[in-house]
Each structure stands twice: as C-alpha cells, then as structure tokens.
Amino acid sequence: MRQKPTVLAREIVASSRLFRVEEMQLRFSNGVERTYERLVGRGAGYGAVMIVAMIDEDHALLIEEYCGGTDEYELSLPKGLIEPGEDVLAAADRELKEEAGYGARQLEHITELSLSPGYMSQKIQVVLATDLYEERLEGDEPEPMRVDRVNLRELSMLAQNEQFSEGRALAALYLVRDLLTQRGAFTA
C-alpha cells in the first residue's frame, strides 16, 4: 500500500451555507509538495443516501427535480441527506416516501459511491428498496417531484436521455441490475 502524503497545513479558504473549500498543503513520499483544494460538507457530516426503488421486477423509480448545479430539471434516483441519529436504511425509506411517494418493506445497503474523490469528500450510500407500497411524507422539496420509471434492460438508452446525467445514479442502477441478475431475480 502506498504511503499517503503528509499534510503540512489545512485551511478553510471559502465557506457557504452548504460547502467549505479546504486548502491542503501536502508533501508526497518523494518530497514533492503540492497544494490541493477540496469541497467538504458543512456540519457533522452524517452522509447521504440514494435509493434504487424497484416498483416491479423490471422497473426502478426515477424522480424529476430542479438541479441548481446544471440549472435544469433532471431525472435521477431518489436521494437525500441522512439526518442526525438516523441509520442508512431509515433515511432511505424516509427519502423514498418524501420524494417518490413510496415506502419499502425490504431495504438493503448495496455500496458506497463517491462523486469526484479528487476534490470532494462527500460519499453516498446506495440502497436497494423492494416490495414497495404507496405512502407519502412531506419533505423539504420546494415543489412536487414528478415520478417516472426506467426499465433495467434499457439503461444504455437512459444514459442517452438529455434529462439524465448523474453518473452515480447510473452506476447504482447498473450495480443493482447486476446484483438482481446474479440472484436470479432479473434476467437481462
């Protein structure tokens, strides 16, 4: 295993309501020194969850929401922050109810994904939700979200959809499709 660089100094150089920009002075094992910047979340950092909710054996739910980063309405998987004291599966069920209007009788943690580990510290927990039932909770969204679905056999077409661009969501869908195929619950 490679030796991690030595941190010579850390400093928060910018801050907003959601993020802080941290500057890190590093020295690598070969003596080279570099300055790195990374986005770090604010607060205690309880994490986030993304849900692949299977409405039937072939289809996962998607939600459409306004995304400030792209300034567009985008399709993605239901997701949100884990609240203090909440475990991953409880957060997944709550977010699914708030964003898509469904609860799940079966929840399974699949993996953890990062977005851009070169400059972002945030990670997201991927949860598979099955045996869904209708139930809506009021969330913090500024407007109702449109709920759509995607056939796991058509993920390459989803990747071509101009309204779908989130790499983590696509990775999560492929991972779940492969997992369900291995279990014999889905035949690709």
Short mmCIF file of N, CA and C in Angstrom, two decimals:
data_model
loop_
_atom_site.label_atom_id
_atom_site.label_comp_id
_atom_site.label_asym_id
_atom_site.label_seq_id
_atom_site.Cartn_x
_atom_site.Cartn_y
_atom_site.Cartn_z
N MET A 1 0.84 -1.18 0.00
CA MET A 1 0.00 0.00 0.00
C MET A 1 0.89 1.25 0.00
N ARG A 2 0.53 2.22 -0.80
CA ARG A 2 1.31 3.45 -0.90
C ARG A 2 1.13 4.31 0.34
N GLN A 3 2.19 5.04 0.67
CA GLN A 3 2.13 5.95 1.81
C GLN A 3 1.40 7.22 1.41
N LYS A 4 0.41 7.60 2.22
CA LYS A 4 -0.33 8.83 1.95
C LYS A 4 0.58 10.03 2.16
N PRO A 5 0.32 11.13 1.44
CA PRO A 5 1.13 12.33 1.63
C PRO A 5 0.98 12.87 3.06
N THR A 6 2.00 13.57 3.49
CA THR A 6 1.96 14.24 4.79
C THR A 6 1.24 15.57 4.63
N VAL A 7 0.28 15.83 5.51
CA VAL A 7 -0.44 17.10 5.49
C VAL A 7 0.39 18.11 6.27
N LEU A 8 0.87 19.13 5.57
CA LEU A 8 1.67 20.17 6.19
C LEU A 8 0.81 21.26 6.80
N ALA A 9 -0.33 21.54 6.16
CA ALA A 9 -1.24 22.58 6.66
C ALA A 9 -2.62 22.38 6.03
N ARG A 10 -3.66 22.79 6.75
CA ARG A 10 -5.04 22.79 6.27
C ARG A 10 -5.65 24.13 6.63
N GLU A 11 -6.46 24.66 5.71
CA GLU A 11 -7.12 25.93 5.99
C GLU A 11 -8.41 26.02 5.18
N ILE A 12 -9.48 26.47 5.82
CA ILE A 12 -10.73 26.74 5.11
C ILE A 12 -10.56 28.09 4.43
N VAL A 13 -10.64 28.11 3.08
CA VAL A 13 -10.41 29.35 2.34
C VAL A 13 -11.69 29.98 1.81
N ALA A 14 -12.80 29.24 1.85
CA ALA A 14 -14.10 29.78 1.43
C ALA A 14 -15.18 28.95 2.10
N SER A 15 -16.34 29.58 2.31
CA SER A 15 -17.41 28.89 3.00
C SER A 15 -18.76 29.41 2.51
N SER A 16 -19.72 28.50 2.40
CA SER A 16 -21.09 28.87 2.05
C SER A 16 -22.03 28.13 2.99
N ARG A 17 -23.31 28.25 2.74
CA ARG A 17 -24.30 27.56 3.57
C ARG A 17 -24.13 26.04 3.48
N LEU A 18 -23.71 25.52 2.31
CA LEU A 18 -23.62 24.08 2.10
C LEU A 18 -22.21 23.53 2.14
N PHE A 19 -21.23 24.29 1.69
CA PHE A 19 -19.89 23.75 1.50
C PHE A 19 -18.82 24.64 2.10
N ARG A 20 -17.69 24.01 2.33
CA ARG A 20 -16.47 24.73 2.67
C ARG A 20 -15.41 24.29 1.68
N VAL A 21 -14.54 25.21 1.30
CA VAL A 21 -13.39 24.87 0.46
C VAL A 21 -12.18 24.81 1.37
N GLU A 22 -11.57 23.65 1.43
CA GLU A 22 -10.39 23.45 2.26
C GLU A 22 -9.16 23.37 1.38
N GLU A 23 -8.15 24.14 1.74
CA GLU A 23 -6.86 24.09 1.05
C GLU A 23 -5.92 23.23 1.90
N MET A 24 -5.29 22.26 1.26
CA MET A 24 -4.36 21.38 1.96
C MET A 24 -2.98 21.48 1.33
N GLN A 25 -1.98 21.73 2.16
CA GLN A 25 -0.59 21.71 1.72
C GLN A 25 -0.07 20.30 2.00
N LEU A 26 0.39 19.61 0.96
CA LEU A 26 0.79 18.21 1.08
C LEU A 26 2.25 18.01 0.66
N ARG A 27 2.91 17.05 1.30
CA ARG A 27 4.23 16.60 0.86
C ARG A 27 4.13 15.10 0.60
N PHE A 28 4.45 14.72 -0.64
CA PHE A 28 4.39 13.32 -1.03
C PHE A 28 5.67 12.61 -0.62
N SER A 29 5.65 11.28 -0.63
CA SER A 29 6.78 10.49 -0.15
C SER A 29 8.07 10.74 -0.94
N ASN A 30 7.93 11.24 -2.16
CA ASN A 30 9.12 11.55 -2.97
C ASN A 30 9.63 12.98 -2.74
N GLY A 31 9.02 13.68 -1.79
CA GLY A 31 9.45 15.03 -1.44
C GLY A 31 8.73 16.15 -2.17
N VAL A 32 7.94 15.84 -3.18
CA VAL A 32 7.22 16.85 -3.95
C VAL A 32 6.10 17.43 -3.08
N GLU A 33 5.99 18.75 -3.08
CA GLU A 33 4.93 19.42 -2.32
C GLU A 33 3.92 20.03 -3.28
N ARG A 34 2.64 19.92 -2.93
CA ARG A 34 1.56 20.45 -3.74
C ARG A 34 0.47 21.01 -2.84
N THR A 35 -0.31 21.93 -3.41
CA THR A 35 -1.49 22.45 -2.75
C THR A 35 -2.72 21.84 -3.42
N TYR A 36 -3.57 21.23 -2.64
CA TYR A 36 -4.82 20.67 -3.12
C TYR A 36 -5.97 21.46 -2.50
N GLU A 37 -7.07 21.57 -3.24
CA GLU A 37 -8.30 22.13 -2.70
C GLU A 37 -9.38 21.08 -2.82
N ARG A 38 -10.26 21.05 -1.82
CA ARG A 38 -11.37 20.10 -1.87
C ARG A 38 -12.60 20.72 -1.24
N LEU A 39 -13.77 20.27 -1.70
CA LEU A 39 -15.03 20.65 -1.09
C LEU A 39 -15.30 19.71 0.07
N VAL A 40 -15.62 20.27 1.21
CA VAL A 40 -16.01 19.45 2.35
C VAL A 40 -17.39 19.92 2.81
N GLY A 41 -18.21 18.97 3.23
CA GLY A 41 -19.56 19.31 3.66
C GLY A 41 -19.55 20.08 4.96
N ARG A 42 -20.63 20.78 5.21
CA ARG A 42 -20.77 21.53 6.47
C ARG A 42 -21.42 20.64 7.51
N GLY A 43 -21.26 20.99 8.74
CA GLY A 43 -21.94 20.28 9.81
C GLY A 43 -21.28 18.96 10.14
N ALA A 44 -22.04 18.09 10.79
CA ALA A 44 -21.49 16.86 11.34
C ALA A 44 -21.20 15.81 10.27
N GLY A 45 -21.74 15.97 9.08
CA GLY A 45 -21.43 15.03 8.01
C GLY A 45 -22.01 13.65 8.21
N TYR A 46 -23.32 13.56 8.34
CA TYR A 46 -23.96 12.27 8.55
C TYR A 46 -24.07 11.47 7.26
N GLY A 47 -23.83 12.09 6.13
CA GLY A 47 -23.84 11.39 4.87
C GLY A 47 -25.13 11.56 4.10
N ALA A 48 -25.21 10.80 3.02
CA ALA A 48 -26.36 10.87 2.13
C ALA A 48 -26.69 9.46 1.64
N VAL A 49 -27.89 9.34 1.10
CA VAL A 49 -28.37 8.05 0.63
C VAL A 49 -29.03 8.23 -0.73
N MET A 50 -28.88 7.23 -1.60
CA MET A 50 -29.50 7.18 -2.92
C MET A 50 -30.22 5.83 -3.03
N ILE A 51 -31.47 5.86 -3.50
CA ILE A 51 -32.30 4.66 -3.46
C ILE A 51 -32.64 4.17 -4.86
N VAL A 52 -32.33 2.88 -5.13
CA VAL A 52 -32.82 2.20 -6.32
C VAL A 52 -34.07 1.46 -5.87
N ALA A 53 -35.23 2.03 -6.16
CA ALA A 53 -36.52 1.50 -5.70
C ALA A 53 -37.18 0.75 -6.85
N MET A 54 -37.32 -0.55 -6.68
CA MET A 54 -37.88 -1.40 -7.72
C MET A 54 -39.41 -1.45 -7.56
N ILE A 55 -40.12 -0.81 -8.50
CA ILE A 55 -41.57 -0.79 -8.47
C ILE A 55 -42.15 -2.13 -8.92
N ASP A 56 -41.41 -2.85 -9.75
CA ASP A 56 -41.73 -4.22 -10.13
C ASP A 56 -40.39 -4.89 -10.45
N GLU A 57 -40.42 -6.11 -10.98
CA GLU A 57 -39.16 -6.83 -11.16
C GLU A 57 -38.26 -6.23 -12.25
N ASP A 58 -38.81 -5.39 -13.11
CA ASP A 58 -38.02 -4.81 -14.21
C ASP A 58 -37.74 -3.32 -14.08
N HIS A 59 -38.54 -2.58 -13.30
CA HIS A 59 -38.50 -1.12 -13.33
C HIS A 59 -38.10 -0.50 -11.99
N ALA A 60 -37.21 0.49 -12.08
CA ALA A 60 -36.83 1.30 -10.93
C ALA A 60 -37.46 2.68 -11.06
N LEU A 61 -37.77 3.29 -9.93
CA LEU A 61 -38.34 4.63 -9.93
C LEU A 61 -37.27 5.69 -10.16
N LEU A 62 -37.63 6.71 -10.92
CA LEU A 62 -36.82 7.90 -11.08
C LEU A 62 -37.66 9.08 -10.62
N ILE A 63 -37.00 10.13 -10.19
CA ILE A 63 -37.71 11.37 -9.86
C ILE A 63 -37.13 12.48 -10.73
N GLU A 64 -37.97 13.47 -11.00
CA GLU A 64 -37.52 14.64 -11.75
C GLU A 64 -37.52 15.82 -10.79
N GLU A 65 -36.37 16.48 -10.69
CA GLU A 65 -36.28 17.64 -9.82
C GLU A 65 -35.38 18.69 -10.43
N TYR A 66 -35.58 19.94 -10.00
CA TYR A 66 -34.72 21.02 -10.43
C TYR A 66 -33.35 20.85 -9.76
N CYS A 67 -32.29 20.95 -10.55
CA CYS A 67 -30.93 20.79 -10.05
C CYS A 67 -30.17 22.09 -10.27
N GLY A 68 -29.80 22.75 -9.18
CA GLY A 68 -29.11 24.03 -9.26
C GLY A 68 -27.77 23.94 -9.97
N GLY A 69 -27.07 22.81 -9.84
CA GLY A 69 -25.76 22.66 -10.46
C GLY A 69 -25.81 22.74 -11.97
N THR A 70 -26.84 22.19 -12.57
CA THR A 70 -26.97 22.22 -14.03
C THR A 70 -28.00 23.25 -14.49
N ASP A 71 -28.75 23.83 -13.55
CA ASP A 71 -29.82 24.78 -13.86
C ASP A 71 -30.84 24.16 -14.81
N GLU A 72 -31.16 22.89 -14.56
CA GLU A 72 -32.10 22.15 -15.40
C GLU A 72 -32.94 21.23 -14.51
N TYR A 73 -34.09 20.80 -15.03
CA TYR A 73 -34.83 19.71 -14.41
C TYR A 73 -34.18 18.43 -14.90
N GLU A 74 -33.83 17.57 -13.97
CA GLU A 74 -33.11 16.33 -14.31
C GLU A 74 -33.83 15.13 -13.70
N LEU A 75 -33.66 13.99 -14.35
CA LEU A 75 -34.12 12.71 -13.81
C LEU A 75 -32.98 12.10 -13.01
N SER A 76 -33.31 11.50 -11.90
CA SER A 76 -32.32 10.80 -11.09
C SER A 76 -33.04 9.84 -10.17
N LEU A 77 -32.29 9.21 -9.30
CA LEU A 77 -32.87 8.36 -8.28
C LEU A 77 -33.23 9.20 -7.07
N PRO A 78 -34.22 8.78 -6.30
CA PRO A 78 -34.50 9.48 -5.04
C PRO A 78 -33.24 9.46 -4.16
N LYS A 79 -32.99 10.58 -3.48
CA LYS A 79 -31.79 10.66 -2.64
C LYS A 79 -31.95 11.81 -1.66
N GLY A 80 -31.10 11.82 -0.65
CA GLY A 80 -31.12 12.90 0.31
C GLY A 80 -30.15 12.67 1.45
N LEU A 81 -30.12 13.64 2.35
CA LEU A 81 -29.20 13.58 3.49
C LEU A 81 -29.72 12.65 4.57
N ILE A 82 -28.79 12.01 5.25
CA ILE A 82 -29.11 11.21 6.42
C ILE A 82 -29.16 12.17 7.61
N GLU A 83 -30.24 12.13 8.35
CA GLU A 83 -30.42 13.04 9.48
C GLU A 83 -29.67 12.53 10.70
N PRO A 84 -29.30 13.43 11.62
CA PRO A 84 -28.62 13.00 12.85
C PRO A 84 -29.41 11.92 13.58
N GLY A 85 -28.73 10.84 13.97
CA GLY A 85 -29.37 9.75 14.69
C GLY A 85 -30.10 8.75 13.82
N GLU A 86 -30.12 8.98 12.51
CA GLU A 86 -30.86 8.11 11.58
C GLU A 86 -29.87 7.15 10.93
N ASP A 87 -30.27 5.88 10.80
CA ASP A 87 -29.38 4.97 10.08
C ASP A 87 -29.67 5.03 8.58
N VAL A 88 -28.82 4.40 7.80
CA VAL A 88 -28.89 4.48 6.34
C VAL A 88 -30.23 3.98 5.81
N LEU A 89 -30.70 2.84 6.31
CA LEU A 89 -31.94 2.26 5.78
C LEU A 89 -33.16 3.09 6.16
N ALA A 90 -33.19 3.63 7.36
CA ALA A 90 -34.30 4.51 7.75
C ALA A 90 -34.31 5.78 6.90
N ALA A 91 -33.12 6.33 6.62
CA ALA A 91 -33.03 7.52 5.76
C ALA A 91 -33.51 7.20 4.36
N ALA A 92 -33.16 6.02 3.84
CA ALA A 92 -33.59 5.62 2.50
C ALA A 92 -35.11 5.53 2.43
N ASP A 93 -35.72 4.91 3.42
CA ASP A 93 -37.17 4.76 3.43
C ASP A 93 -37.85 6.13 3.53
N ARG A 94 -37.33 7.00 4.38
CA ARG A 94 -37.91 8.34 4.54
C ARG A 94 -37.78 9.14 3.24
N GLU A 95 -36.61 9.17 2.65
CA GLU A 95 -36.41 9.92 1.40
C GLU A 95 -37.28 9.38 0.27
N LEU A 96 -37.43 8.06 0.20
CA LEU A 96 -38.28 7.46 -0.82
C LEU A 96 -39.73 7.92 -0.65
N LYS A 97 -40.20 7.98 0.59
CA LYS A 97 -41.56 8.45 0.86
C LYS A 97 -41.71 9.93 0.53
N GLU A 98 -40.71 10.73 0.87
CA GLU A 98 -40.78 12.17 0.64
C GLU A 98 -40.72 12.51 -0.86
N GLU A 99 -39.84 11.84 -1.59
CA GLU A 99 -39.60 12.23 -2.98
C GLU A 99 -40.44 11.48 -3.99
N ALA A 100 -40.74 10.20 -3.72
CA ALA A 100 -41.45 9.40 -4.72
C ALA A 100 -42.84 8.95 -4.27
N GLY A 101 -43.15 9.10 -2.99
CA GLY A 101 -44.46 8.69 -2.52
C GLY A 101 -44.60 7.20 -2.30
N TYR A 102 -43.49 6.52 -2.04
CA TYR A 102 -43.49 5.08 -1.77
C TYR A 102 -42.64 4.78 -0.55
N GLY A 103 -43.04 3.75 0.20
CA GLY A 103 -42.23 3.16 1.24
C GLY A 103 -41.78 1.80 0.74
N ALA A 104 -40.85 1.18 1.47
CA ALA A 104 -40.35 -0.14 1.07
C ALA A 104 -40.37 -1.09 2.27
N ARG A 105 -40.86 -2.29 2.04
CA ARG A 105 -40.86 -3.31 3.09
C ARG A 105 -39.49 -3.98 3.19
N GLN A 106 -38.72 -3.93 2.11
CA GLN A 106 -37.38 -4.53 2.09
C GLN A 106 -36.37 -3.47 1.66
N LEU A 107 -35.35 -3.26 2.49
CA LEU A 107 -34.28 -2.31 2.19
C LEU A 107 -32.94 -3.01 2.41
N GLU A 108 -32.01 -2.79 1.47
CA GLU A 108 -30.70 -3.44 1.56
C GLU A 108 -29.62 -2.45 1.15
N HIS A 109 -28.62 -2.27 2.01
CA HIS A 109 -27.48 -1.42 1.66
C HIS A 109 -26.64 -2.17 0.63
N ILE A 110 -26.33 -1.50 -0.49
CA ILE A 110 -25.59 -2.13 -1.58
C ILE A 110 -24.12 -1.73 -1.57
N THR A 111 -23.84 -0.43 -1.54
CA THR A 111 -22.46 0.04 -1.59
C THR A 111 -22.40 1.52 -1.25
N GLU A 112 -21.21 2.05 -1.26
CA GLU A 112 -20.96 3.47 -1.06
C GLU A 112 -20.24 3.99 -2.31
N LEU A 113 -20.69 5.13 -2.83
CA LEU A 113 -20.09 5.73 -4.02
C LEU A 113 -19.65 7.16 -3.72
N SER A 114 -18.60 7.58 -4.40
CA SER A 114 -18.20 8.99 -4.33
C SER A 114 -18.48 9.62 -5.67
N LEU A 115 -18.51 10.94 -5.70
CA LEU A 115 -18.80 11.65 -6.93
C LEU A 115 -17.51 12.03 -7.65
N SER A 116 -16.67 12.74 -6.98
CA SER A 116 -15.42 13.22 -7.55
C SER A 116 -14.37 13.21 -6.45
N PRO A 117 -13.79 12.04 -6.15
CA PRO A 117 -12.91 11.93 -5.00
C PRO A 117 -11.64 12.78 -5.09
N GLY A 118 -11.33 13.26 -6.26
CA GLY A 118 -10.15 14.12 -6.41
C GLY A 118 -10.32 15.46 -5.73
N TYR A 119 -11.56 15.93 -5.57
CA TYR A 119 -11.75 17.22 -4.93
C TYR A 119 -13.01 17.34 -4.07
N MET A 120 -13.72 16.23 -3.85
CA MET A 120 -14.91 16.27 -2.99
C MET A 120 -14.83 15.14 -1.97
N SER A 121 -15.16 15.46 -0.71
CA SER A 121 -15.11 14.44 0.34
C SER A 121 -16.42 13.67 0.48
N GLN A 122 -17.50 14.14 -0.11
CA GLN A 122 -18.81 13.53 0.08
C GLN A 122 -18.92 12.15 -0.57
N LYS A 123 -19.63 11.27 0.13
CA LYS A 123 -19.94 9.94 -0.38
C LYS A 123 -21.43 9.72 -0.19
N ILE A 124 -21.97 8.77 -0.96
CA ILE A 124 -23.40 8.47 -0.87
C ILE A 124 -23.59 6.97 -0.73
N GLN A 125 -24.54 6.58 0.11
CA GLN A 125 -24.85 5.17 0.34
C GLN A 125 -25.94 4.75 -0.64
N VAL A 126 -25.73 3.65 -1.34
CA VAL A 126 -26.71 3.15 -2.31
C VAL A 126 -27.52 2.05 -1.63
N VAL A 127 -28.85 2.20 -1.70
CA VAL A 127 -29.77 1.25 -1.05
C VAL A 127 -30.74 0.72 -2.10
N LEU A 128 -30.96 -0.59 -2.07
CA LEU A 128 -31.97 -1.24 -2.90
C LEU A 128 -33.25 -1.34 -2.08
N ALA A 129 -34.35 -0.85 -2.65
CA ALA A 129 -35.67 -0.90 -2.00
C ALA A 129 -36.60 -1.76 -2.85
N THR A 130 -37.23 -2.74 -2.22
CA THR A 130 -38.18 -3.62 -2.92
C THR A 130 -39.43 -3.77 -2.07
N ASP A 131 -40.41 -4.42 -2.66
CA ASP A 131 -41.71 -4.62 -2.02
C ASP A 131 -42.27 -3.26 -1.60
N LEU A 132 -42.47 -2.40 -2.59
CA LEU A 132 -42.91 -1.02 -2.36
C LEU A 132 -44.41 -0.95 -2.11
N TYR A 133 -44.80 0.09 -1.39
CA TYR A 133 -46.20 0.41 -1.15
C TYR A 133 -46.34 1.93 -1.15
N GLU A 134 -47.52 2.41 -1.50
CA GLU A 134 -47.72 3.86 -1.57
C GLU A 134 -47.79 4.46 -0.17
N GLU A 135 -46.97 5.47 0.06
CA GLU A 135 -47.01 6.28 1.28
C GLU A 135 -46.19 7.54 1.03
N ARG A 136 -46.78 8.66 1.31
CA ARG A 136 -46.09 9.94 1.08
C ARG A 136 -45.85 10.65 2.40
N LEU A 137 -44.63 11.15 2.57
CA LEU A 137 -44.28 12.03 3.67
C LEU A 137 -43.95 13.39 3.10
N GLU A 138 -44.26 14.44 3.85
CA GLU A 138 -43.89 15.78 3.40
C GLU A 138 -42.38 15.95 3.62
N GLY A 139 -41.72 16.43 2.58
CA GLY A 139 -40.28 16.63 2.66
C GLY A 139 -39.94 18.10 2.58
N ASP A 140 -38.70 18.38 2.27
CA ASP A 140 -38.22 19.76 2.19
C ASP A 140 -38.11 20.27 0.76
N GLU A 141 -38.67 19.53 -0.19
CA GLU A 141 -38.60 19.93 -1.59
C GLU A 141 -39.49 21.15 -1.82
N PRO A 142 -39.05 22.10 -2.65
CA PRO A 142 -39.84 23.31 -2.88
C PRO A 142 -41.06 23.10 -3.77
N GLU A 143 -41.11 21.97 -4.48
CA GLU A 143 -42.25 21.68 -5.35
C GLU A 143 -42.38 20.16 -5.47
N PRO A 144 -43.57 19.67 -5.83
CA PRO A 144 -43.72 18.22 -6.00
C PRO A 144 -42.80 17.71 -7.11
N MET A 145 -42.31 16.50 -6.91
CA MET A 145 -41.44 15.88 -7.91
C MET A 145 -42.26 14.95 -8.78
N ARG A 146 -41.97 14.98 -10.07
CA ARG A 146 -42.59 14.03 -10.98
C ARG A 146 -41.88 12.69 -10.82
N VAL A 147 -42.66 11.61 -10.76
CA VAL A 147 -42.10 10.27 -10.62
C VAL A 147 -42.20 9.57 -11.96
N ASP A 148 -41.10 8.96 -12.36
CA ASP A 148 -41.01 8.22 -13.62
C ASP A 148 -40.44 6.85 -13.29
N ARG A 149 -40.19 6.07 -14.30
CA ARG A 149 -39.57 4.75 -14.09
C ARG A 149 -38.65 4.44 -15.25
N VAL A 150 -37.71 3.54 -14.99
CA VAL A 150 -36.79 3.09 -16.01
C VAL A 150 -36.72 1.57 -15.97
N ASN A 151 -36.71 0.97 -17.15
CA ASN A 151 -36.55 -0.47 -17.27
C ASN A 151 -35.06 -0.78 -17.15
N LEU A 152 -34.70 -1.68 -16.26
CA LEU A 152 -33.28 -2.02 -16.08
C LEU A 152 -32.67 -2.63 -17.33
N ARG A 153 -33.49 -3.09 -18.26
CA ARG A 153 -32.97 -3.62 -19.53
C ARG A 153 -32.62 -2.49 -20.51
N GLU A 154 -32.98 -1.26 -20.17
CA GLU A 154 -32.81 -0.14 -21.10
C GLU A 154 -31.91 0.96 -20.53
N LEU A 155 -30.92 0.60 -19.73
CA LEU A 155 -30.06 1.59 -19.10
C LEU A 155 -29.19 2.34 -20.10
N SER A 156 -28.80 1.68 -21.17
CA SER A 156 -27.99 2.40 -22.17
C SER A 156 -28.82 3.50 -22.84
N MET A 157 -30.11 3.28 -23.00
CA MET A 157 -30.98 4.34 -23.54
C MET A 157 -31.15 5.46 -22.53
N LEU A 158 -31.24 5.12 -21.25
CA LEU A 158 -31.35 6.14 -20.21
C LEU A 158 -30.12 7.04 -20.24
N ALA A 159 -28.96 6.45 -20.43
CA ALA A 159 -27.71 7.23 -20.46
C ALA A 159 -27.69 8.22 -21.62
N GLN A 160 -28.50 7.99 -22.65
CA GLN A 160 -28.59 8.90 -23.79
C GLN A 160 -29.65 9.98 -23.60
N ASN A 161 -30.44 9.87 -22.54
CA ASN A 161 -31.51 10.83 -22.27
C ASN A 161 -30.89 12.14 -21.82
N GLU A 162 -31.18 13.24 -22.52
CA GLU A 162 -30.58 14.54 -22.18
C GLU A 162 -31.00 15.04 -20.81
N GLN A 163 -32.04 14.47 -20.25
CA GLN A 163 -32.52 14.89 -18.94
C GLN A 163 -31.91 14.06 -17.81
N PHE A 164 -31.04 13.11 -18.14
CA PHE A 164 -30.41 12.23 -17.15
C PHE A 164 -28.90 12.33 -17.30
N SER A 165 -28.22 12.82 -16.25
CA SER A 165 -26.77 12.98 -16.39
C SER A 165 -25.98 12.56 -15.16
N GLU A 166 -26.64 12.10 -14.11
CA GLU A 166 -25.91 11.80 -12.87
C GLU A 166 -25.23 10.44 -12.93
N GLY A 167 -23.91 10.46 -12.94
CA GLY A 167 -23.12 9.24 -13.04
C GLY A 167 -23.32 8.28 -11.87
N ARG A 168 -23.48 8.83 -10.67
CA ARG A 168 -23.69 7.95 -9.50
C ARG A 168 -24.99 7.17 -9.65
N ALA A 169 -26.03 7.82 -10.14
CA ALA A 169 -27.32 7.15 -10.32
C ALA A 169 -27.21 6.05 -11.37
N LEU A 170 -26.51 6.33 -12.46
CA LEU A 170 -26.34 5.32 -13.50
C LEU A 170 -25.54 4.12 -12.96
N ALA A 171 -24.48 4.41 -12.22
CA ALA A 171 -23.69 3.34 -11.63
C ALA A 171 -24.54 2.51 -10.68
N ALA A 172 -25.35 3.16 -9.86
CA ALA A 172 -26.20 2.44 -8.92
C ALA A 172 -27.20 1.54 -9.64
N LEU A 173 -27.78 2.04 -10.73
CA LEU A 173 -28.73 1.22 -11.50
C LEU A 173 -28.05 0.00 -12.11
N TYR A 174 -26.87 0.17 -12.68
CA TYR A 174 -26.14 -0.97 -13.24
C TYR A 174 -25.76 -1.97 -12.14
N LEU A 175 -25.31 -1.48 -11.00
CA LEU A 175 -24.95 -2.38 -9.89
C LEU A 175 -26.14 -3.20 -9.44
N VAL A 176 -27.28 -2.56 -9.29
CA VAL A 176 -28.48 -3.28 -8.86
C VAL A 176 -28.93 -4.26 -9.93
N ARG A 177 -28.88 -3.85 -11.19
CA ARG A 177 -29.26 -4.78 -12.26
C ARG A 177 -28.38 -6.03 -12.21
N ASP A 178 -27.07 -5.84 -12.06
CA ASP A 178 -26.16 -6.99 -12.00
C ASP A 178 -26.41 -7.84 -10.76
N LEU A 179 -26.65 -7.21 -9.62
CA LEU A 179 -26.93 -7.94 -8.39
C LEU A 179 -28.21 -8.78 -8.53
N LEU A 180 -29.27 -8.18 -9.06
CA LEU A 180 -30.52 -8.92 -9.23
C LEU A 180 -30.37 -10.03 -10.25
N THR A 181 -29.56 -9.82 -11.27
CA THR A 181 -29.30 -10.87 -12.26
C THR A 181 -28.56 -12.04 -11.60
N GLN A 182 -27.55 -11.74 -10.80
CA GLN A 182 -26.81 -12.79 -10.09
C GLN A 182 -27.70 -13.59 -9.17
N ARG A 183 -28.67 -12.94 -8.56
CA ARG A 183 -29.59 -13.61 -7.63
C ARG A 183 -30.72 -14.35 -8.36
N GLY A 184 -30.78 -14.19 -9.68
CA GLY A 184 -31.83 -14.83 -10.45
C GLY A 184 -33.17 -14.14 -10.39
N ALA A 185 -33.19 -12.93 -9.81
CA ALA A 185 -34.44 -12.16 -9.69
C ALA A 185 -34.70 -11.34 -10.92
N PHE A 186 -33.72 -11.26 -11.80
CA PHE A 186 -33.83 -10.44 -13.01
C PHE A 186 -33.04 -11.12 -14.10
N THR A 187 -33.62 -11.23 -15.28
CA THR A 187 -32.89 -11.81 -16.39
C THR A 187 -32.71 -10.73 -17.44
N ALA A 188 -31.47 -10.35 -17.64
CA ALA A 188 -31.16 -9.24 -18.55
C ALA A 188 -31.42 -9.57 -19.99
#
